[in-house]
mmCIF file of C-alpha atoms in Angstrom:
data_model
loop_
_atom_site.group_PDB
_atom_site.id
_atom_site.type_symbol
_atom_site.label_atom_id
_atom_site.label_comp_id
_atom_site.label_asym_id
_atom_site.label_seq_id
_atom_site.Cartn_x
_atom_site.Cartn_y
_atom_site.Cartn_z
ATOM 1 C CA UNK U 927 -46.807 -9.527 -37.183
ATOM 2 C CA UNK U 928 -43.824 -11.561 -35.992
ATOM 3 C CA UNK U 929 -42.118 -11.021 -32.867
ATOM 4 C CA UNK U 930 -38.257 -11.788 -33.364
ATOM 5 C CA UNK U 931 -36.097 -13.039 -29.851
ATOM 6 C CA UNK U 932 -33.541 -10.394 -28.824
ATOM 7 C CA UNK U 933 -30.855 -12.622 -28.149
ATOM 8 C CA UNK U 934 -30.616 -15.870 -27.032
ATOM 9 C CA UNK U 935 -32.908 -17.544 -24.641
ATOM 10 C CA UNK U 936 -32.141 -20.374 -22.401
ATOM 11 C CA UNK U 937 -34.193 -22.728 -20.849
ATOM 12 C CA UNK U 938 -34.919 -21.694 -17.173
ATOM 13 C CA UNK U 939 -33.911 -25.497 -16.039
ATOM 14 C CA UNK U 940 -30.589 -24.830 -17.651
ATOM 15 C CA UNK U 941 -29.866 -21.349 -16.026
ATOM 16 C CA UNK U 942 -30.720 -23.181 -12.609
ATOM 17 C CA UNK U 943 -27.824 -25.386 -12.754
ATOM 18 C CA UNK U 944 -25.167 -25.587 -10.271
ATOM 19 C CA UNK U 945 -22.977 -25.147 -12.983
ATOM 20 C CA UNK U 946 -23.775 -22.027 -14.786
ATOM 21 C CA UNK U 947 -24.103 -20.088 -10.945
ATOM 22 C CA UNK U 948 -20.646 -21.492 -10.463
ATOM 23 C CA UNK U 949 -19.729 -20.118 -14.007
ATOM 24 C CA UNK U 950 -21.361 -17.154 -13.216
ATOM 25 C CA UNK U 951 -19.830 -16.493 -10.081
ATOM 26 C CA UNK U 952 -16.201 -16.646 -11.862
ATOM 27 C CA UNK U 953 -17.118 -14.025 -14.350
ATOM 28 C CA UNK U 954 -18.747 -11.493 -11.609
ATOM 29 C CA UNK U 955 -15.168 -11.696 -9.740
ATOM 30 C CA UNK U 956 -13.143 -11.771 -13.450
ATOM 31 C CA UNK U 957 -15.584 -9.198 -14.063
ATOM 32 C CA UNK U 958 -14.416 -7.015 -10.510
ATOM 33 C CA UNK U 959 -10.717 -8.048 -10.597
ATOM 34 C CA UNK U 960 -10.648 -6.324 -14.505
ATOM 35 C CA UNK U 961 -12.399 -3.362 -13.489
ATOM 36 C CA UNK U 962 -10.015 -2.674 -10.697
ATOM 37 C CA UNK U 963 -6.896 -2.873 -12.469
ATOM 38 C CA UNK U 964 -8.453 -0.520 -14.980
ATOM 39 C CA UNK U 965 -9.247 2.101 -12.437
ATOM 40 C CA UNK U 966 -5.935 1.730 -10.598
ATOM 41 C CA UNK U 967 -4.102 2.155 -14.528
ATOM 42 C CA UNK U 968 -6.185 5.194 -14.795
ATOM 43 C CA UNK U 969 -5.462 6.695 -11.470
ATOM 44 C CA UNK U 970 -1.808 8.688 -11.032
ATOM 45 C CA UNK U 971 0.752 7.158 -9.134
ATOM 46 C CA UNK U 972 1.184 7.378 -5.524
ATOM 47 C CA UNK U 973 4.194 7.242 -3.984
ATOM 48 C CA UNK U 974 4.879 6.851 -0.473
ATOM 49 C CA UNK U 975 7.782 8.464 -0.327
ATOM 50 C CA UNK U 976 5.350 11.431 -1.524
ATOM 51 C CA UNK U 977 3.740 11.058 2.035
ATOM 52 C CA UNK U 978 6.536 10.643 3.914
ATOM 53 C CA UNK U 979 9.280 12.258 4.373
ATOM 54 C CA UNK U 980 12.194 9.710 5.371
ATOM 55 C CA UNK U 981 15.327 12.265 5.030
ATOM 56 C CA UNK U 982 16.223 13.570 8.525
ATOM 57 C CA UNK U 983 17.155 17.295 7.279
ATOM 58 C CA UNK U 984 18.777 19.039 9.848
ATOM 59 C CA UNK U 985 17.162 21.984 11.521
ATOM 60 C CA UNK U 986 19.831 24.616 10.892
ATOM 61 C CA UNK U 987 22.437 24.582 8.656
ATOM 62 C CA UNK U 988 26.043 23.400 8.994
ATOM 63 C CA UNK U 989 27.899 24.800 6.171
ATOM 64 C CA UNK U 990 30.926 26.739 6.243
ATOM 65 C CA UNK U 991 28.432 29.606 4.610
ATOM 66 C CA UNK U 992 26.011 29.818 6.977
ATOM 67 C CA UNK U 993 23.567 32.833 5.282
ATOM 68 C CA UNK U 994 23.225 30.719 2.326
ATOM 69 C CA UNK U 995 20.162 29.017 1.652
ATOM 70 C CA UNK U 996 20.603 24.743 1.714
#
């Protein structure tokens, strides 16, 4: 009985090379910076103006109707 490799191995020296942990390191923060924009895309909208109400309304009104509703 054979065993077949699942997937490709590289040589231990090679994966200790300052080179692939710097390549490695670019692809875990491509890797967060793509996963956040997905979740934000996915996520409604938020609006501050939503929060915050920045229209001084006056407290009572000053129409010449004053029993109708503003």
């Amino acid at each position: 009985m054979t065993v077949l490799p699942l997937g490709i191995l590289l040589p231990e020296d090679l994966l200790a090379n300052e080179f692939v942990a710097v390549l490695a390191a670019f692809v875990a923060i491509n890797t967060i910076v793509y996963v956040t924009l997905a979740v934000s895309k996915v996520l409604p909208k938020l609006y501050l103006s939503d929060l915050v109400d920045g229209r001084n309304r006056r407290g009572e009104t000053r129409s010449i109707h004053p029993d109708d509703a503003p």
